[in-house]
Coordinates of C-alpha atoms in Angstrom, one line a residue:
M1 CA 30.2 25.7 25.1
E2 CA 30.5 23.6 23.0
D3 CA 34.8 24.6 23.1
E4 CA 34.9 23.7 26.7
I5 CA 33.4 20.3 26.0
K6 CA 36.0 19.8 22.7
A7 CA 38.4 20.8 25.0
E8 CA 37.5 18.4 28.4
F9 CA 37.9 15.3 26.0
N10 CA 40.9 17.0 25.2
N11 CA 42.3 16.8 28.3
S12 CA 41.7 13.4 28.8
G13 CA 42.4 12.4 24.7
F14 CA 39.8 11.6 23.6
T15 CA 38.8 12.8 20.4
F16 CA 35.5 12.7 18.3
D17 CA 34.9 10.8 14.4
K18 CA 31.9 13.1 14.1
E19 CA 32.8 16.2 16.1
K20 CA 30.0 18.1 15.3
E21 CA 27.3 16.6 15.9
I22 CA 28.5 14.9 18.9
L23 CA 29.5 18.8 20.5
Q24 CA 26.0 19.4 19.8
K25 CA 24.4 16.7 21.9
C26 CA 26.9 16.7 24.9
A27 CA 26.0 20.7 25.2
T28 CA 22.1 19.5 25.1
F29 CA 23.3 16.2 27.8
C30 CA 25.1 19.4 30.3
I31 CA 22.4 21.8 29.7
N32 CA 19.5 19.5 30.1
F33 CA 21.3 16.9 33.3
K34 CA 22.9 20.8 34.7
L35 CA 26.3 19.6 34.4
T36 CA 29.4 21.3 33.6
P37 CA 31.8 20.5 30.9
A38 CA 34.1 18.8 33.5
D39 CA 31.4 16.4 34.7
L40 CA 30.5 15.6 31.8
V41 CA 33.8 14.1 30.6
S42 CA 34.3 12.6 34.2
S43 CA 30.9 10.4 33.4
W44 CA 31.7 10.0 29.7
E45 CA 34.8 8.7 31.5
I46 CA 32.8 5.9 33.9
Y47 CA 31.1 4.8 31.0
Y48 CA 33.9 4.2 28.4
L49 CA 35.5 2.1 31.7
N50 CA 31.8 0.9 31.7
R51 CA 31.1 -1.1 28.2
Q52 CA 34.7 -0.9 27.8
I53 CA 35.5 0.7 25.2
N54 CA 38.2 -0.5 22.9
G55 CA 40.3 2.9 21.5
T56 CA 39.7 6.9 22.4
V57 CA 37.7 8.0 19.7
V58 CA 33.8 9.6 20.4
E59 CA 31.8 7.8 18.3
D60 CA 28.1 9.6 17.9
A61 CA 26.5 6.0 17.8
E62 CA 27.7 5.3 21.7
M63 CA 25.6 8.9 22.6
D64 CA 21.6 7.2 22.2
G65 CA 23.7 4.9 25.8
F66 CA 26.0 7.4 26.9
L67 CA 22.0 9.4 26.8
G68 CA 20.8 6.3 29.4
Y69 CA 23.7 6.5 31.8
L70 CA 23.1 9.6 32.0
Q71 CA 19.8 9.4 33.0
S72 CA 20.4 5.9 35.7
Q73 CA 22.8 8.2 37.3
Q74 CA 20.0 10.9 37.7
K75 CA 17.4 8.4 39.3
V76 CA 20.5 7.2 41.5
A77 CA 20.6 10.6 42.8
I78 CA 17.4 11.2 43.3
D79 CA 16.8 8.2 45.0
E80 CA 20.0 8.6 47.6
K81 CA 18.0 11.7 48.3
E82 CA 15.1 9.9 49.7
L83 CA 17.0 7.4 51.8
D84 CA 17.5 10.7 53.6
L85 CA 13.7 10.9 54.8
H86 CA 12.2 8.7 57.6
I87 CA 10.8 5.9 57.1
Y88 CA 6.9 6.4 59.6
S89 CA 6.5 3.5 61.9
S90 CA 3.1 2.7 62.1
R91 CA 3.8 4.0 66.2
D92 CA 5.1 7.3 65.7
V93 CA 1.6 7.2 62.9
D94 CA -0.5 7.3 66.1
M95 CA 1.8 8.9 67.9
I96 CA 0.9 12.1 66.2
L97 CA -2.8 10.8 65.5
N98 CA -3.5 11.1 69.1
D99 CA -1.7 14.2 69.2
E100 CA 0.4 13.3 71.7
D101 CA 3.4 15.0 73.6
E102 CA 5.1 17.8 70.9
D103 CA 8.5 17.3 72.9
I104 CA 8.2 12.7 72.4
R105 CA 7.1 13.2 68.8
E106 CA 10.7 15.3 68.3
D107 CA 12.3 13.6 70.4
V108 CA 10.8 10.0 68.0
L109 CA 10.7 11.5 64.6
G110 CA 12.8 14.0 64.8
T111 CA 10.9 15.8 62.2
P112 CA 8.0 18.7 62.7
P113 CA 4.9 18.3 63.4
P114 CA 2.9 17.3 60.3
F115 CA 2.2 19.5 57.9
K116 CA -0.7 21.0 55.8
S117 CA -0.6 18.8 51.3
Q118 CA -2.5 19.8 48.6
S119 CA -3.9 17.1 47.3
H120 CA -4.4 13.2 48.4
Y121 CA -2.9 11.4 46.4
S122 CA 0.8 14.1 44.5
E123 CA 1.1 14.4 41.2
P124 CA 6.1 13.7 39.8
S125 CA 6.8 17.3 38.4
D126 CA 8.7 20.4 38.8
S127 CA 6.7 21.8 41.6
T128 CA 5.8 18.6 43.0
P129 CA 7.5 16.7 46.9
Q130 CA 8.8 13.4 45.0
T131 CA 7.1 10.8 48.0
I132 CA 7.3 7.2 49.8
G133 CA 4.2 5.6 49.9
N134 CA 2.4 8.6 50.1
I135 CA 4.2 10.1 52.7
S136 CA 6.3 13.6 50.6
S137 CA 9.4 14.3 51.5
G138 CA 8.7 17.6 51.1
K139 CA 11.9 17.8 48.5
P140 CA 11.0 18.9 44.9
S141 CA 12.4 17.0 42.3
K142 CA 14.9 18.3 39.7
L143 CA 14.1 15.7 36.5
T144 CA 10.9 17.0 34.0
T145 CA 9.5 14.3 31.4
P146 CA 7.2 14.4 29.5
F147 CA 4.4 12.3 31.3
G148 CA 4.9 14.9 34.5
Q149 CA 4.0 17.7 32.1
R150 CA 1.3 16.1 30.6
T151 CA -2.1 17.7 31.0
D152 CA -4.8 15.2 30.7
K153 CA -5.0 13.5 33.9
L154 CA -7.1 10.9 35.1
V155 CA -9.5 11.1 32.8
V156 CA -12.1 8.5 32.1
K157 CA -11.6 7.6 28.7
F158 CA -14.9 5.0 28.4
S159 CA -17.5 4.0 31.2
I160 CA -20.6 0.9 32.2
N161 CA -22.4 2.2 34.9
N162 CA -25.1 -0.7 35.8
K163 CA -25.8 0.0 39.0
P164 CA -24.8 3.3 41.1
N165 CA -22.0 2.5 43.2
T166 CA -23.1 3.6 47.2
E167 CA -20.1 1.9 48.3
N168 CA -17.0 4.6 46.4
R169 CA -19.4 7.1 46.5
E170 CA -19.2 7.1 50.8
K171 CA -14.9 6.9 50.2
E172 CA -14.9 9.5 47.8
D173 CA -17.2 11.4 49.9
D174 CA -14.7 10.8 52.9
N175 CA -12.0 11.7 51.0
E176 CA -13.0 15.2 50.7
N177 CA -14.0 15.5 54.1
H178 CA -10.6 15.0 54.5
E179 CA -8.9 16.6 52.2
D180 CA -7.2 18.9 54.9
D181 CA -5.9 16.4 57.0
D182 CA -2.0 16.4 57.7
I183 CA -0.9 13.9 54.8
I184 CA 0.3 11.3 57.5
R185 CA -3.3 10.2 58.2
K186 CA -4.6 5.8 59.2
V187 CA -6.4 4.3 56.5
K188 CA -10.2 3.8 57.6
P189 CA -10.1 0.0 57.4
G190 CA -12.4 -2.1 53.9
K191 CA -13.1 -5.4 53.3
R192 CA -10.5 -7.2 53.3
C193 CA -11.3 -10.1 50.5
S194 CA -10.6 -13.8 49.7
L195 CA -8.5 -15.6 47.4
I196 CA -7.8 -19.1 46.0
V197 CA -6.0 -19.4 43.6
H198 CA -7.7 -22.3 40.7
G199 CA -5.3 -24.9 38.6
S200 CA -1.9 -25.9 38.7
G201 CA 0.8 -24.0 36.2
P202 CA 5.0 -24.5 35.9
D203 CA 7.0 -24.2 39.6
I204 CA 9.1 -21.7 39.7
G205 CA 12.1 -23.2 38.2
C206 CA 11.3 -25.0 36.9
R207 CA 13.4 -26.2 34.1
F208 CA 12.3 -25.8 29.9
M209 CA 13.6 -25.9 26.8
Y210 CA 12.7 -29.4 26.9
D211 CA 10.1 -29.8 25.0
R212 CA 9.9 -32.6 22.3
T213 CA 7.8 -33.2 18.8
E214 CA 6.8 -35.8 21.2
D215 CA 5.4 -33.9 23.5
R216 CA 3.4 -31.3 21.1
F217 CA 1.8 -34.1 19.0
N218 CA 0.3 -36.0 22.9
A219 CA -0.5 -32.1 23.4
L220 CA -2.7 -30.8 20.3
E221 CA -4.1 -35.1 20.1
N222 CA -5.3 -34.4 23.5
R223 CA -7.4 -31.1 22.9
I224 CA -8.5 -33.2 20.1
S225 CA -10.2 -35.9 21.7
K226 CA -11.0 -33.6 24.9
Y227 CA -13.1 -31.4 22.6
A228 CA -14.7 -34.6 21.3
T229 CA -16.3 -36.0 24.0
A230 CA -17.4 -32.4 25.6
L231 CA -19.6 -32.1 22.0
V232 CA -20.6 -35.9 22.4
S233 CA -21.7 -35.6 26.3
S234 CA -23.3 -32.1 25.4
G235 CA -26.1 -35.1 23.5
Q236 CA -26.8 -32.7 20.6
Y237 CA -24.0 -34.5 18.4
E238 CA -22.8 -38.2 17.4
E239 CA -20.3 -39.1 17.1
P240 CA -17.3 -38.1 15.5
L241 CA -16.3 -39.8 12.1
D242 CA -13.4 -40.0 9.7
P243 CA -14.0 -37.2 7.2
T244 CA -11.1 -38.5 5.4
V245 CA -13.2 -41.5 4.1
S246 CA -14.5 -40.8 0.6
S247 CA -19.2 -41.2 1.6
Q248 CA -22.4 -39.1 0.2
K249 CA -23.9 -40.1 4.0
I250 CA -23.4 -36.2 5.8
I251 CA -21.8 -37.1 8.8
F252 CA -19.8 -35.8 12.0
T253 CA -16.7 -35.0 12.7
V254 CA -14.7 -33.6 14.9
G255 CA -10.7 -32.2 14.3
M256 CA -7.9 -28.8 14.4
I257 CA -8.7 -25.6 11.8
Y258 CA -4.5 -25.7 9.7
C259 CA -3.1 -23.8 6.8
D260 CA -2.4 -25.6 3.4
G261 CA 1.2 -23.3 3.7
E262 CA 2.8 -21.0 5.5
G263 CA 0.9 -17.7 4.5
H264 CA -2.5 -16.2 6.2
L265 CA -5.8 -19.2 6.5
N266 CA -7.9 -18.0 3.5
E267 CA -10.9 -20.7 2.3
K268 CA -9.1 -22.1 -0.5
S269 CA -6.1 -23.3 2.4
T270 CA -8.3 -23.9 5.2
L271 CA -7.7 -28.1 6.0
L272 CA -9.6 -29.9 9.1
Q273 CA -6.6 -32.4 10.5
S274 CA -9.3 -34.9 12.9
S275 CA -7.7 -37.3 15.4
A276 CA -5.6 -40.0 15.4
E277 CA -7.2 -42.0 16.7
N278 CA -10.1 -41.4 14.0
S279 CA -8.7 -40.6 11.0
G280 CA -5.1 -41.4 11.5
G281 CA -3.8 -37.5 11.8
Q282 CA -4.4 -37.1 7.7
R283 CA -6.0 -33.3 6.9
V284 CA -8.2 -32.6 4.6
R285 CA -9.7 -30.2 2.8
I286 CA -12.5 -27.8 3.3
E287 CA -15.2 -26.6 1.8
L288 CA -16.8 -23.6 2.9
Q289 CA -18.8 -21.8 0.4
N290 CA -22.1 -23.5 2.1
L291 CA -21.9 -22.1 4.4
S292 CA -23.3 -18.8 6.0
Q293 CA -21.8 -17.6 8.7
F294 CA -17.8 -19.3 10.0
S295 CA -14.9 -17.6 12.3
I296 CA -12.4 -20.2 11.8
F297 CA -7.9 -19.3 12.2
P298 CA -5.8 -21.9 12.9
G299 CA -5.5 -24.3 15.7
Q300 CA -8.8 -23.9 16.5
L301 CA -10.7 -26.6 17.1
V302 CA -14.6 -27.1 15.1
G303 CA -17.0 -29.6 15.0
I304 CA -18.1 -29.8 11.3
E305 CA -21.2 -31.6 9.3
G306 CA -20.8 -32.4 6.4
I307 CA -20.4 -34.4 3.1
N308 CA -16.6 -36.1 1.2
P309 CA -17.6 -37.4 -1.9
S310 CA -14.4 -37.4 -3.4
G311 CA -12.3 -38.7 -0.6
H312 CA -9.9 -35.5 -1.2
C313 CA -12.0 -32.4 0.1
F314 CA -14.9 -32.6 2.8
I315 CA -18.3 -29.9 2.3
A316 CA -19.1 -28.6 5.4
S317 CA -22.7 -27.5 5.8
K318 CA -22.8 -26.6 9.6
L319 CA -19.7 -25.6 12.1
V320 CA -19.6 -25.5 15.7
D321 CA -17.5 -23.9 17.4
S322 CA -17.9 -23.8 20.9
I323 CA -19.8 -26.3 23.3
P324 CA -21.1 -25.0 26.8
L325 CA -18.6 -24.5 29.3
P326 CA -19.8 -25.4 33.2
I327 CA -19.3 -23.0 36.1
A328 CA -18.1 -25.3 37.9
D329 CA -18.1 -26.4 41.7
D330 CA -15.5 -25.6 44.2
A331 CA -15.9 -28.7 46.2
N332 CA -15.3 -31.2 43.0
L333 CA -11.7 -29.8 42.3
P334 CA -9.3 -31.7 43.4
P335 CA -7.5 -30.5 46.3
A336 CA -4.2 -29.9 44.5
K337 CA -6.0 -27.7 42.1
R338 CA -6.4 -25.1 44.6
Q339 CA -4.3 -23.0 46.9
A340 CA -6.4 -21.5 49.3
L341 CA -4.1 -18.3 50.6
D342 CA -6.7 -17.5 53.6
Q343 CA -8.6 -19.0 55.9
E344 CA -11.7 -16.1 54.7
I345 CA -13.8 -18.3 52.1
L346 CA -17.5 -18.1 52.2
S347 CA -19.9 -20.1 50.9
V348 CA -22.4 -19.0 48.8
G349 CA -24.8 -21.1 49.3
V350 CA -24.3 -20.8 53.1
S351 CA -24.2 -17.3 53.6
G352 CA -27.1 -16.4 49.8
T353 CA -25.2 -12.8 49.6
Q354 CA -23.6 -11.8 45.3
P355 CA -20.5 -12.2 45.0
E356 CA -18.4 -8.1 45.3
L357 CA -15.1 -6.6 44.5
S358 CA -13.7 -3.6 43.5
V359 CA -10.9 -3.8 42.0
I360 CA -8.3 -1.8 39.4
I361 CA -6.1 -3.3 36.9
A362 CA -2.7 -2.3 35.1
S363 CA -1.0 -3.8 32.6
G364 CA 3.2 -3.1 32.3
P365 CA 4.5 -1.7 30.8
F366 CA 5.1 0.8 34.1
T367 CA 7.5 3.1 33.1
T368 CA 7.9 5.3 30.1
T369 CA 10.2 5.0 27.7
D370 CA 12.9 8.0 28.3
N371 CA 13.9 7.2 31.5
L372 CA 13.0 4.2 34.6
L373 CA 11.3 6.2 37.0
F374 CA 8.3 4.1 37.0
E375 CA 6.1 8.2 37.4
P376 CA 2.9 5.7 35.9
L377 CA 3.4 2.5 39.0
R378 CA 3.8 5.6 41.5
E379 CA 0.8 7.5 39.9
L380 CA -1.3 4.3 39.7
L381 CA -0.4 3.5 43.6
A382 CA -1.5 7.3 44.8
Y383 CA -5.2 6.7 43.0
A384 CA -5.2 3.5 44.6
S385 CA -4.1 4.7 47.8
K386 CA -7.5 7.2 47.3
T387 CA -10.4 4.8 45.9
L388 CA -9.5 2.4 48.0
P389 CA -10.8 -1.5 45.6
Q390 CA -10.4 -4.6 47.7
L391 CA -8.0 -6.2 45.2
L392 CA -4.7 -4.6 42.4
I393 CA -4.6 -6.5 39.4
L394 CA -1.0 -5.3 38.0
L395 CA 0.4 -6.9 34.9
G396 CA 3.6 -7.6 33.5
P397 CA 5.5 -6.5 31.7
F398 CA 7.3 -5.4 34.9
I399 CA 10.5 -4.7 33.7
D400 CA 9.6 -4.4 29.4
S401 CA 12.3 -6.0 27.1
E402 CA 11.3 -3.7 24.2
H403 CA 12.6 -0.7 27.1
P404 CA 15.2 1.4 24.7
E405 CA 17.2 2.0 28.0
I406 CA 16.7 -2.7 28.9
K407 CA 17.5 -3.8 25.8
K408 CA 20.7 -1.3 24.8
G409 CA 23.0 -2.4 28.4
T410 CA 23.3 1.0 30.0
V411 CA 21.0 0.0 33.2
D412 CA 24.0 0.1 36.0
R413 CA 21.8 -2.8 38.1
S414 CA 20.4 -6.0 37.2
F415 CA 16.7 -7.3 36.4
D416 CA 16.1 -8.5 39.7
E417 CA 17.7 -4.7 41.7
I418 CA 15.4 -2.6 39.4
F419 CA 11.7 -5.4 39.8
R420 CA 12.6 -5.6 43.9
S421 CA 14.1 -2.1 43.7
E422 CA 11.4 -0.7 42.1
I423 CA 8.2 -2.8 42.1
L424 CA 8.0 -4.7 45.1
R425 CA 9.5 -2.0 47.6
R426 CA 7.1 0.1 45.8
L427 CA 4.0 -2.6 46.1
Q428 CA 5.1 -3.1 50.2
D429 CA 5.2 0.5 50.8
H430 CA 1.8 0.6 49.7
V431 CA 0.4 -2.4 51.1
E432 CA 1.9 -1.1 54.3
Y433 CA 0.6 2.6 54.4
M434 CA -2.7 1.1 52.9
G435 CA -3.7 -1.3 55.9
S436 CA -3.9 -5.3 56.1
H437 CA -7.4 -5.0 53.2
A438 CA -5.1 -3.9 50.7
R439 CA -4.6 -7.0 47.9
V440 CA -1.6 -7.7 45.3
V441 CA -2.4 -9.8 42.6
L442 CA 0.6 -9.9 39.8
V443 CA 1.0 -11.7 36.4
P444 CA 5.0 -11.5 34.8
S445 CA 5.3 -11.6 31.7
I446 CA 7.1 -12.9 28.4
R447 CA 8.3 -9.4 28.2
D448 CA 10.4 -9.2 31.9
A449 CA 13.8 -9.2 31.5
N450 CA 13.9 -10.5 35.3
H451 CA 11.8 -14.1 34.5
D452 CA 12.0 -17.0 32.5
F453 CA 10.8 -16.7 28.3
V454 CA 8.6 -19.4 28.5
F455 CA 5.1 -19.5 28.1
P456 CA 2.9 -20.6 30.1
Q457 CA 5.2 -19.1 32.9
P458 CA 5.9 -19.9 37.1
A459 CA 5.6 -16.8 38.9
F460 CA 8.0 -14.3 40.4
D461 CA 10.0 -16.0 43.4
I462 CA 9.1 -13.1 46.1
H463 CA 8.5 -13.1 49.8
P464 CA 8.0 -10.3 50.5
T465 CA 8.5 -10.1 54.6
N466 CA 5.4 -10.1 56.4
L467 CA 2.9 -9.6 53.2
R468 CA 3.0 -12.8 51.9
H469 CA -0.9 -12.9 52.4
Q470 CA -1.1 -9.2 50.2
I471 CA 0.8 -9.7 47.8
T472 CA 0.1 -12.8 45.3
S473 CA 1.4 -13.5 42.2
L474 CA 0.5 -15.7 40.2
T475 CA 1.4 -17.8 37.1
N476 CA 0.7 -16.8 33.2
P477 CA -1.7 -17.4 32.5
G478 CA -4.0 -18.3 35.5
I479 CA -6.9 -18.4 37.3
F480 CA -8.4 -17.1 40.5
E481 CA -11.2 -16.2 42.6
A482 CA -11.9 -12.9 44.9
N483 CA -14.2 -12.9 47.2
Q484 CA -16.9 -15.8 45.2
V485 CA -15.8 -14.0 41.1
K486 CA -13.8 -16.7 39.4
I487 CA -10.8 -14.0 37.4
G488 CA -9.1 -15.5 34.4
C489 CA -6.1 -13.4 33.3
C490 CA -3.1 -14.2 30.8
S491 CA -0.4 -11.2 30.0
V492 CA 0.3 -12.7 26.1
D493 CA -1.0 -10.7 23.7
I494 CA -3.7 -13.4 22.3
L495 CA -6.0 -10.8 21.5
K496 CA -3.5 -9.7 18.6
H497 CA -2.4 -12.5 17.6
L498 CA -6.0 -14.1 16.2
S499 CA -6.6 -9.8 14.7
G500 CA -4.0 -11.5 12.7
E501 CA -4.1 -14.8 12.2
E502 CA -8.7 -15.1 12.2
I503 CA -10.1 -15.1 9.0
S504 CA -14.9 -14.8 9.0
R505 CA -18.3 -14.5 7.0
N506 CA -21.2 -11.5 8.2
P507 CA -24.1 -13.9 8.2
K508 CA -26.3 -12.8 4.7
D509 CA -28.9 -10.7 7.0
G510 CA -25.7 -7.9 6.7
K511 CA -25.8 -7.7 11.3
L512 CA -21.9 -7.3 11.8
S513 CA -20.4 -8.6 15.3
D514 CA -18.5 -6.6 17.1
R515 CA -14.0 -8.2 16.1
M516 CA -13.7 -7.8 19.8
S517 CA -15.9 -10.2 21.3
R518 CA -16.0 -12.4 18.9
L519 CA -12.6 -13.0 19.5
A520 CA -12.7 -13.0 22.8
N521 CA -15.7 -15.4 22.4
H522 CA -13.0 -17.4 21.1
I523 CA -11.5 -17.7 24.2
I524 CA -13.5 -19.8 26.0
S525 CA -14.8 -21.3 23.6
Q526 CA -11.7 -23.6 23.1
R527 CA -11.7 -23.3 26.7
S528 CA -7.3 -22.1 26.4
F529 CA -5.8 -19.7 26.8
Y530 CA -4.2 -19.7 23.9
P531 CA -5.7 -21.5 21.5
L532 CA -4.3 -20.3 18.3
Y533 CA -1.6 -22.6 16.0
P534 CA 0.9 -22.8 15.5
P535 CA 2.5 -20.0 17.6
A536 CA 2.6 -16.3 16.7
E537 CA 5.8 -15.7 16.3
G538 CA 8.6 -14.7 19.4
I539 CA 5.6 -16.8 21.9
P540 CA 8.1 -20.0 23.5
L541 CA 4.9 -22.2 23.7
D542 CA 6.4 -25.0 26.3
F543 CA 3.9 -28.1 26.1
S544 CA 6.3 -30.3 28.3
L545 CA 5.3 -28.0 30.3
A546 CA 2.6 -28.2 32.8
P547 CA 0.0 -27.6 29.3
E548 CA -3.0 -27.8 31.0
A549 CA -1.9 -24.7 32.4
L550 CA -3.4 -23.7 29.5
N551 CA -7.1 -24.6 30.0
I552 CA -10.5 -22.2 31.2
S553 CA -11.7 -25.7 34.1
L554 CA -14.7 -23.4 34.7
I555 CA -16.0 -20.1 33.2
P556 CA -14.8 -17.0 34.8
D557 CA -17.0 -13.6 35.8
I558 CA -13.7 -11.3 34.5
L559 CA -12.0 -12.2 32.3
I560 CA -8.6 -10.5 31.2
L561 CA -7.1 -9.8 28.5
P562 CA -4.2 -7.0 27.9
S563 CA -3.4 -6.5 24.4
D564 CA -2.0 -3.4 22.3
M565 CA -4.7 -2.9 20.4
K566 CA -7.5 -0.8 21.9
H567 CA -8.3 -0.7 25.5
F568 CA -11.6 -2.1 26.2
V569 CA -14.5 -3.2 28.5
K570 CA -16.9 -5.6 27.0
V571 CA -20.4 -8.0 28.9
L572 CA -19.5 -11.0 26.6
T573 CA -22.5 -13.6 26.1
L574 CA -21.2 -17.4 26.1
G575 CA -25.1 -18.9 25.4
E576 CA -27.6 -20.8 28.2
R577 CA -27.3 -23.1 31.1
G578 CA -29.3 -25.6 31.7
E579 CA -33.8 -26.1 31.1
E580 CA -34.3 -22.0 32.4
K581 CA -31.8 -20.9 29.7
E582 CA -30.3 -19.3 32.0
Q583 CA -27.7 -16.6 29.7
V584 CA -23.4 -17.1 31.1
K585 CA -21.8 -13.9 30.8
C586 CA -18.2 -12.8 31.5
I587 CA -16.8 -9.3 31.5
C588 CA -14.0 -9.3 29.0
V589 CA -11.2 -6.2 30.1
N590 CA -8.5 -5.1 27.6
P591 CA -7.0 -2.1 30.0
G592 CA -4.9 -1.1 27.9
R593 CA -1.2 0.0 29.0
L594 CA -0.7 1.8 31.5
A595 CA 2.4 3.8 29.9
K596 CA 2.4 4.2 25.9
G597 CA 5.7 5.6 24.8
E598 CA 6.9 9.0 26.6
G599 CA 3.0 9.7 28.1
G600 CA 0.8 7.5 30.8
G601 CA -1.6 4.9 28.8
T602 CA -5.0 3.3 30.8
F603 CA -6.0 1.4 33.0
V604 CA -9.4 -0.2 34.4
E605 CA -11.7 0.2 37.9
L606 CA -14.5 -2.8 37.8
N607 CA -16.4 -2.9 41.5
Y608 CA -18.3 -6.2 40.0
Y609 CA -22.1 -7.1 41.8
G610 CA -23.3 -9.9 42.3
N611 CA -23.1 -10.5 38.2
P612 CA -22.0 -9.3 35.2
D613 CA -25.0 -7.3 34.3
T614 CA -25.2 -5.4 37.4
S615 CA -21.4 -3.9 37.4
N616 CA -20.2 -0.7 36.7
A617 CA -16.7 -0.6 34.8
S618 CA -14.6 2.6 33.9
I619 CA -11.7 2.9 31.0
T620 CA -9.3 5.4 33.2
G621 CA -6.0 7.6 31.4
I622 CA -3.3 7.9 33.9

């Protein structure tokens, strides 16, 4: 075969720089993609022209890009086959379900009577038909991928069971009873959840990269001032004083932690910058030796008690790194801060019922690194079609700028075209199949190649036809409310960034704290989705764009923080509230990544009942 490939290249006027290596790779391509040597060379000529490669020498360095091109061409061929399918309308399905006259059915549908399905949702493998939504094409795929050949599918890796999930159990039993039904069937209507978006973020199409030094100064100064005001308003602390002035008296001050130098923060390089009003923005070194425990990082707002006998070093005796966060009353929020997406909102005070919500949470990438078939996303939607959650929350990246084919530029479609055909089209098919009760929330990522590279980030500019109330895009970060359950989410990996910058000391009694819970607690105690400053390398933080978009104005019941670190679901204790000292808690979720390398990742399924202590959650491998 290698000789035939060489002859075809020579006939087309091409030579090689590393003949042996290139011919071996080309022979592998012919076998994997079932191409003849002539077909392979024809594909190379198209790739050669599209890439505008100079000269007629086939270089080994171009083989990876050529492989990506062949993969994309094979995927286009698969999509073209799927386009020949009849897309069933609701009227078609009604006719089949009602067993109307078979002649009429054949006239309308142009297809034989419905067939039996082996399973409720399909796996993308050699023996499994490709599907549109849950409607099978009946045509097996010729493409075999590592993801399709995996053996561990839908394995629960971790779970929290605080209350029997009777509603979901009934759904599962109902699905089991219908396993032998026709694959084309109606989904039983579920309970549609309400949805309200809180806060304000950058507008779609906003201008960015206009961040000035003045904007940064004002944003940081406002953070310090608001933090100081909140501490004083609690009645537990005095008005903050200037920590840079020498004094033998114990004083209370408020400021921001900085690092003295460009390296990582340590106990000897810790500085405190107070507000411009108190200290003119001057910084002073902090001595932490007398503190039994602490957890600090650059950009953290703290209240400190101590003395500064020399004027050069503030000796801390007490450190306050959090303040009580009030649960906001919806009636007190400005109208501009609320965007009601429907008229189904119920008041707790009126109904007296506890908030309940079933949700599936997943974070990108949504396709494996060896192709752009988006198999993990297809599997997730099939699973959601079976379990019937009220809400599906998907966080970017959707079109990952770190994907090998995206980075190399070997795709033959624009990023927007990929997003609309591979993501939006699938989601539209999903909600149309599921019915009007299905809702999907999309949160972008700074790694999305088809979206603005800025943080905070505007929502996707999507306008799904007749599905505006079912597919919703939020800003990044964002806070919204579903069935009175408050949910905060941020797709930037703040946990990983904090983990690399935080320093801590455990109490002398030797009781170790859970590090991931401690890092997640910082997000809420600092009232910011991204409290780290300066930001991590590669984070396009822009203070000219709605700095309040980073603020956490209320305690979320569920906090979603996707991270490359290990997946988890944790119940955070945030403090006590009121005279009865009621504990305020929050469920923090890191769903992991839906796709990892060439294999599957994880997602989270959560059923919220009233409060975090009576809710269920599980982490499942796709």
